[in-house]
XYZ file of C-alpha atoms in Angstrom:
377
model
C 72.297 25.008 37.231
C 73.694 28.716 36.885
C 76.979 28.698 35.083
C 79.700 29.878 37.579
C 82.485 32.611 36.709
C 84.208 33.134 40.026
C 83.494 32.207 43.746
C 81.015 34.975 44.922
C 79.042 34.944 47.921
C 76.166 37.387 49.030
C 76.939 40.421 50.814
C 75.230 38.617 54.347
C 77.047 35.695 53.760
C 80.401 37.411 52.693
C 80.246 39.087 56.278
C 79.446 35.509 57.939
C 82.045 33.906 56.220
C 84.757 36.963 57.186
C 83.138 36.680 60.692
C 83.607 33.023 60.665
C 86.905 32.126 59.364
C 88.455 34.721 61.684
C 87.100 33.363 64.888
C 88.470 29.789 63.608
C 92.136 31.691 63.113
C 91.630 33.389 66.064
C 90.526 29.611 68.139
C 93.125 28.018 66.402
C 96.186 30.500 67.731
C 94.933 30.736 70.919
C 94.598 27.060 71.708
C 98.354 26.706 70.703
C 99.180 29.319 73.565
C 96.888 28.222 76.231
C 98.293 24.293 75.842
C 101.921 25.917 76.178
C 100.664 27.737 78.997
C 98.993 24.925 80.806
C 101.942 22.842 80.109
C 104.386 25.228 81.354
C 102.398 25.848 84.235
C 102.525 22.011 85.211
C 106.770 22.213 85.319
C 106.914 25.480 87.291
C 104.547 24.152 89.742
C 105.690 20.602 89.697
C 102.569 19.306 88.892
C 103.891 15.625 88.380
C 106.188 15.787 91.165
C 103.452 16.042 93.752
C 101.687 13.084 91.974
C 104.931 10.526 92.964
C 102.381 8.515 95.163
C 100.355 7.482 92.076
C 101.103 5.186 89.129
C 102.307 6.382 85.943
C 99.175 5.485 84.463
C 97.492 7.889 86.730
C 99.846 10.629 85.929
C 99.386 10.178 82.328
C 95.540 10.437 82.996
C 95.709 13.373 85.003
C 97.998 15.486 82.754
C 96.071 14.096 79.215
C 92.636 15.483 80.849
C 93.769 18.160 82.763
C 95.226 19.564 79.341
C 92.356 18.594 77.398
C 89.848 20.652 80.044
C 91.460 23.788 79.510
C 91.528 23.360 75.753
C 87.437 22.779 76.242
C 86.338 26.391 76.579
C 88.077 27.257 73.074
C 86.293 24.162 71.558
C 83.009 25.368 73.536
C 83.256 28.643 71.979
C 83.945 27.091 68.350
C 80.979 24.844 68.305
C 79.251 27.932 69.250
C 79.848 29.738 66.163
C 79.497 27.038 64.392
C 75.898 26.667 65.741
C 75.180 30.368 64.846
C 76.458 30.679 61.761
C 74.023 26.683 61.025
C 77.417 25.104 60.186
C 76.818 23.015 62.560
C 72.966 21.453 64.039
C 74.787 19.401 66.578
C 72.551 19.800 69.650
C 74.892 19.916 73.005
C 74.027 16.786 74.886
C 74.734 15.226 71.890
C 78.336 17.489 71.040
C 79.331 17.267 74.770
C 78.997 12.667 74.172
C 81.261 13.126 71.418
C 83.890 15.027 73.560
C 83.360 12.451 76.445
C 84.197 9.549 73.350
C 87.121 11.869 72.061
C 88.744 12.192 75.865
C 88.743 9.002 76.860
C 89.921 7.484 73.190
C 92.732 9.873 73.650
C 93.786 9.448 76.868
C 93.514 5.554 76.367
C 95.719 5.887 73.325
C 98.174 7.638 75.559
C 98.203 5.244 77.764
C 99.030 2.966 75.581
C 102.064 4.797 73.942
C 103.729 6.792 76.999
C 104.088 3.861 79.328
C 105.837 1.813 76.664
C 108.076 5.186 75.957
C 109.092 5.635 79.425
C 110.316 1.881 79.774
C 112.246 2.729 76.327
C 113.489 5.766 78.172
C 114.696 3.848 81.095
C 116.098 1.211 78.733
C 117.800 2.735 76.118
C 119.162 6.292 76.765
C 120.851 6.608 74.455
C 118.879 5.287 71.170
C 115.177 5.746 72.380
C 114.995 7.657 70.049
C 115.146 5.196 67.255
C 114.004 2.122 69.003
C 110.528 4.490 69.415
C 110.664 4.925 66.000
C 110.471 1.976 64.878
C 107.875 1.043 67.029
C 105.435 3.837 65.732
C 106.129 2.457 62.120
C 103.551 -0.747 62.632
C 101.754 1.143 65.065
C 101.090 4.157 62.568
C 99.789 1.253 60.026
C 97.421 -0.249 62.464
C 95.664 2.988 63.129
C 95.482 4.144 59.463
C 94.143 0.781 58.975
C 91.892 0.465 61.916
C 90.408 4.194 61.920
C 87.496 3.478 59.815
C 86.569 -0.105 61.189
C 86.901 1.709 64.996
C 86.789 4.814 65.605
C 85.098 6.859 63.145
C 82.081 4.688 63.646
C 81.843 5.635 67.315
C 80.682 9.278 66.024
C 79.002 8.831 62.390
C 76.721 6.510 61.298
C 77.844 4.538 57.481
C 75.949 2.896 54.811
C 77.113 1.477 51.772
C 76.882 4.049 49.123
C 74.063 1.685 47.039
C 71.988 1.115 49.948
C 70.078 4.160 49.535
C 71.438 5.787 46.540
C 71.649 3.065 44.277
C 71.347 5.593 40.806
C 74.819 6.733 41.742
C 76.273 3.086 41.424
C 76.277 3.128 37.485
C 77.868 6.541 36.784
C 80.732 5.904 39.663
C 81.674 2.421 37.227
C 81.334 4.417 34.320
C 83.943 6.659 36.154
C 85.980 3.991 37.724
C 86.387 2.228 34.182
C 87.318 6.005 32.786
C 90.178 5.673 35.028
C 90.864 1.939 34.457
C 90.341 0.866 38.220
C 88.548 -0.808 40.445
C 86.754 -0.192 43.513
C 84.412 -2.382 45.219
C 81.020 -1.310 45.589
C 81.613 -2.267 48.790
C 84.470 0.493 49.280
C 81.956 3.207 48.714
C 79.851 4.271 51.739
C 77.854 7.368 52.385
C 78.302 8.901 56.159
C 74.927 10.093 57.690
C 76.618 13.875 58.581
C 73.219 15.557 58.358
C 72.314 14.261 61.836
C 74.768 16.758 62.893
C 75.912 19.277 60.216
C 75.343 20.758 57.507
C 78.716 21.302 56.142
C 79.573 19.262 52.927
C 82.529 17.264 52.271
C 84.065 14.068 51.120
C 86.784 12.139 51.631
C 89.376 8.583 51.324
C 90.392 7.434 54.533
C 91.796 3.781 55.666
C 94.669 1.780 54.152
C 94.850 -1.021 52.137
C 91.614 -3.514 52.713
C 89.978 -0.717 55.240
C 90.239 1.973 52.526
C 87.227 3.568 51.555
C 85.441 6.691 49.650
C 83.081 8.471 51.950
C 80.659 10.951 50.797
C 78.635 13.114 53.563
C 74.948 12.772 52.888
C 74.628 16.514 52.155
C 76.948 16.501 49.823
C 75.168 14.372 47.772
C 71.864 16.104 48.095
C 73.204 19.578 47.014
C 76.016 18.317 44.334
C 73.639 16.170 42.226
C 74.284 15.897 38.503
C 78.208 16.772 37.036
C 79.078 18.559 39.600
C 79.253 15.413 42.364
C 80.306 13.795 39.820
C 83.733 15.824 40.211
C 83.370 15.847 43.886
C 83.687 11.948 43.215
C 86.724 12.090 40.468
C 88.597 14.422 42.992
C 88.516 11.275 46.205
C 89.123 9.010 43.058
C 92.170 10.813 42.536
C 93.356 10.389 45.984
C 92.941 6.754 45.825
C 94.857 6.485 42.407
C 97.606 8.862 43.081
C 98.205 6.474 46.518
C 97.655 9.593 48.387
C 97.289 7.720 51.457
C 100.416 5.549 51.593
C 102.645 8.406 50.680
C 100.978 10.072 53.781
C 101.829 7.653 55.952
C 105.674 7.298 54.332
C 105.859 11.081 55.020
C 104.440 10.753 58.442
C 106.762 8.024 59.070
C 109.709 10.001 58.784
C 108.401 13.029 60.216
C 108.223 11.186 63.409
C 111.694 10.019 63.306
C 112.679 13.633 62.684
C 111.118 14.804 65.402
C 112.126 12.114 67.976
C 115.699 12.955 67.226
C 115.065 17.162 67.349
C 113.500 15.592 71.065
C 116.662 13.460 72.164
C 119.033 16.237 71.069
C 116.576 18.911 72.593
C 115.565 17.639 75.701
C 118.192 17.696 77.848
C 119.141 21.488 77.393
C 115.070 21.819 78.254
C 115.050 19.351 81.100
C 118.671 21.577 82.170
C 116.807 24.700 81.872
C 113.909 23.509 84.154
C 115.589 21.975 86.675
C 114.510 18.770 86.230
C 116.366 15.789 86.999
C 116.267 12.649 84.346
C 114.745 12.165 80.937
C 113.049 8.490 82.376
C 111.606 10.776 85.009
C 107.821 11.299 85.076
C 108.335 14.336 85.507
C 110.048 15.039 82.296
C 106.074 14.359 80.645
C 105.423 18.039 80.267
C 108.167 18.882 79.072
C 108.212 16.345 76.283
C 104.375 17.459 75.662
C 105.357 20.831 75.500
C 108.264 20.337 72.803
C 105.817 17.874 71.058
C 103.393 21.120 70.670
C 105.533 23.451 69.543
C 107.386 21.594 67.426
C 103.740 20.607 65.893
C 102.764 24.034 65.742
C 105.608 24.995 63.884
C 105.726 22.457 61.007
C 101.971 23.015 60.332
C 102.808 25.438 57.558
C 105.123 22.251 55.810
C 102.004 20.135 56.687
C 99.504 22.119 55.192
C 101.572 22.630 52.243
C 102.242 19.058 51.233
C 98.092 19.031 51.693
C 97.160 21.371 49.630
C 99.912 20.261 46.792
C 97.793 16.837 47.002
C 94.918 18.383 46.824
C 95.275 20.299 44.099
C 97.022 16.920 42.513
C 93.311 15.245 43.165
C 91.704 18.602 41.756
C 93.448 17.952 38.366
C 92.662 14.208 38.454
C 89.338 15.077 38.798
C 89.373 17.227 35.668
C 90.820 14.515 33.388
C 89.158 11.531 34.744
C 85.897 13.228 33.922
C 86.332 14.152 31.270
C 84.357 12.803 28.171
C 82.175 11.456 30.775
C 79.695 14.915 31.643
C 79.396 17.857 29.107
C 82.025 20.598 30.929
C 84.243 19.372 33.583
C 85.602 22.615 34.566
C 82.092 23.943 34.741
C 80.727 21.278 37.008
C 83.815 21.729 39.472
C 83.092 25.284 39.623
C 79.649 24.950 40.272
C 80.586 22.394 42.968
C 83.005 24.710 44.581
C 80.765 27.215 44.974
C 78.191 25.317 45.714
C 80.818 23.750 49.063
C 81.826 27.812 49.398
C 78.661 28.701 49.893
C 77.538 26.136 52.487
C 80.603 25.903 54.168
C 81.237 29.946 54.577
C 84.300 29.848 53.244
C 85.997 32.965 52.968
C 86.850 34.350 49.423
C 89.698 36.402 50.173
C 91.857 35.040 53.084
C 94.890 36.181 54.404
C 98.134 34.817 52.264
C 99.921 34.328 56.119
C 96.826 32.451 56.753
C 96.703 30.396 53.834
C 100.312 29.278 54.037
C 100.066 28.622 57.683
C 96.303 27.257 58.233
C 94.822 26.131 54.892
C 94.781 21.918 54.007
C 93.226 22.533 51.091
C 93.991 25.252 48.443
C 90.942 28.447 49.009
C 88.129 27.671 47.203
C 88.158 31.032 44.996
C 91.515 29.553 44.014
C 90.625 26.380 43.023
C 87.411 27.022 41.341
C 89.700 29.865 38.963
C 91.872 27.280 38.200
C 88.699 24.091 37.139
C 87.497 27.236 34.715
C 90.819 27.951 33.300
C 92.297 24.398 33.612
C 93.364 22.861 29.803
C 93.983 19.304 29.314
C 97.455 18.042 28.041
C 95.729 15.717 26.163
């Protein structure tokens, strides 16, 4: 494999990758404004209001999809370009089942959290807040537990990892007793992703006896040799360094900030539009719409915490390797550029763009650092 320097793309695919990335900013901003839009729409015109006659359930139905359908043109669009740019090989019939899945597990998850809010609401004026808090503690637990069993499934097809790459089994151990862990073979699966893309990634997900390491088939056919090998060291690292559970802590009391910026900010809102009680159905918008900016606004925090784990994981990677294949920092180069390359990703984005948008450090970044990374040790 060709020794790697710095992330460098061809001048086609530098223009691709520009032309790329910039729609996804561009798809990303956009759908932020046209939710706030839709949302305030639904106040001025007193969407819920007129919908008195019908359950709550119903209400929550209607105002989930009718959101979610004017979000679908941006996502329309984005599968688009990915299609054009062969990111994606996702026919639409196929695309447009996935949505269908993704609407109604949505809307039945808020179902399932709203009417249980509202009763708090009714209940406890005063300390919903909290009380809803605590609540979303097991319930955050559950899902990070029940994700992989349930719902990822439902779109991507798993195999255990030595089902039909059983040559990877031995130098995984070798790595896993590098690091003086264990991980059941059973733990490992590889995800089918070629059916529909041809991006390449790989990632931990679950918690506690649902955690896994998944590894998108593609992946593994370009990244064979050293460099999967610290595609592989970098997940390990996520699963050592408990990346996971500290998630979850931090999402844990992100929530309970946010619930109290809600019970000391919704009343001035629900003043401002007129709108009568906070255990009113009609308050839903405006909770959804304080919800969404208040998520749009921490995703720079978000995305920072991300990419400080990330690069965490990248170091990991470096040191748990190490010994094992001839030039760690080599391999993770080539494998950077090697996920650059497929991926489009662009070499030189936009600092705003990076601090507001990226999960992951850029790739031109990280690969620098694998090159000039030294050991402590």
């Amino acid at each position: 494999m060709q020794t790697v320097q710095r992330y460098t793309l061809p001048p086609d695919k530098l223009l691709q990758a520009i032309e790329f990335a910039h729609t996804r900013y561009e798809l990303h901003f956009a759908a932020f404004f046209v939710s706030a839009i839709v949302l305030l729409a639904m106040i001025y015109s007193r969407f819920v209001p007129r919908m008195r006659r019908f359950r709550p359930v119903w209400i929550v139905v209607a105002v989930t999809l009718l959101t979610s359908l004017f979000d679908l043109p941006a996502e329309i669009y984005g599968h688009s370009m990915s299609l054009r740019y062969a990111i994606s090989i996702q026919g639409w019939p196929s695309w447009i089942w996935d949505w269908v899945k993704e609407q109604l597990l949505s809307t039945m998850a808020a179902i399932a959290v709203l009417i249980p809010f509202y009763w708090l609401l009714r209940k406890s004026p005063e300390r919903w807040w909290l009380y809803s808090w605590l609540v979303s503690i097991p319930v955050l637990l559950l899902s990070a537990y029940a994700d992989p069993l349930l719902i990822e499934p439902l779109f991507n097809n798993f195999q255990p990892l030595g089902a039909k790459r059983p040559q990877l089994i031995a130098p995984i151990e070798k790595l896993l007793a590098q690091a003086g862990v264990r991980i059941p073979r059973d733990h490992l699966f590889e995800m089918a992703a070629s059916e529909k893309t041809n991006s390449l990634n790989a990632y931990v997900t679950g918690f506690g006896p649902s955690r896994r390491v998944v590894l998108y088939d593609t992946i593994i056919e370009k990244e064979n040799g050293p460099p999967l090998m610290t595609t592989i060291g970098h997940e390990l690292g996520h699963y050592v360094l408990n990346h996971i559970p500290k998630s979850l802590a931090i999402g844990s009391v992100s929530i309970l900030i946010t619930l109290w910026i809600l019970s000391v900010a919704m009343p001035v809102l629900l003043s401002r539009f007129k709108i009568g009680g906070l255990s009113d159905w009609e308050s839903l918008p405006v909770f959804l719409l304080a919800v969404l900016v208040l998520g749009f606004l921490s995703e720079p925090i978000v995305n920072a915490y991300s990419r400080w784990q990330e690069h965490q994981a990248d170091v990991y990677s470096l040191d748990v390797t190490r010994g094992l294949i001839p030039d760690p920092g080599q391999a993770a180069a080539q494998a950077f550029q090697i996920e650059g390359e497929t991926d489009l990703d662009e070499p030189n984005p936009n600092p705003f763009i990076v601090f507001w948008l990226y999960s992951h450090p850029p790739v031109a970044d990280r690969l620098r650092f694998s090159l000039d990374y030294k050991p402590s040790l």
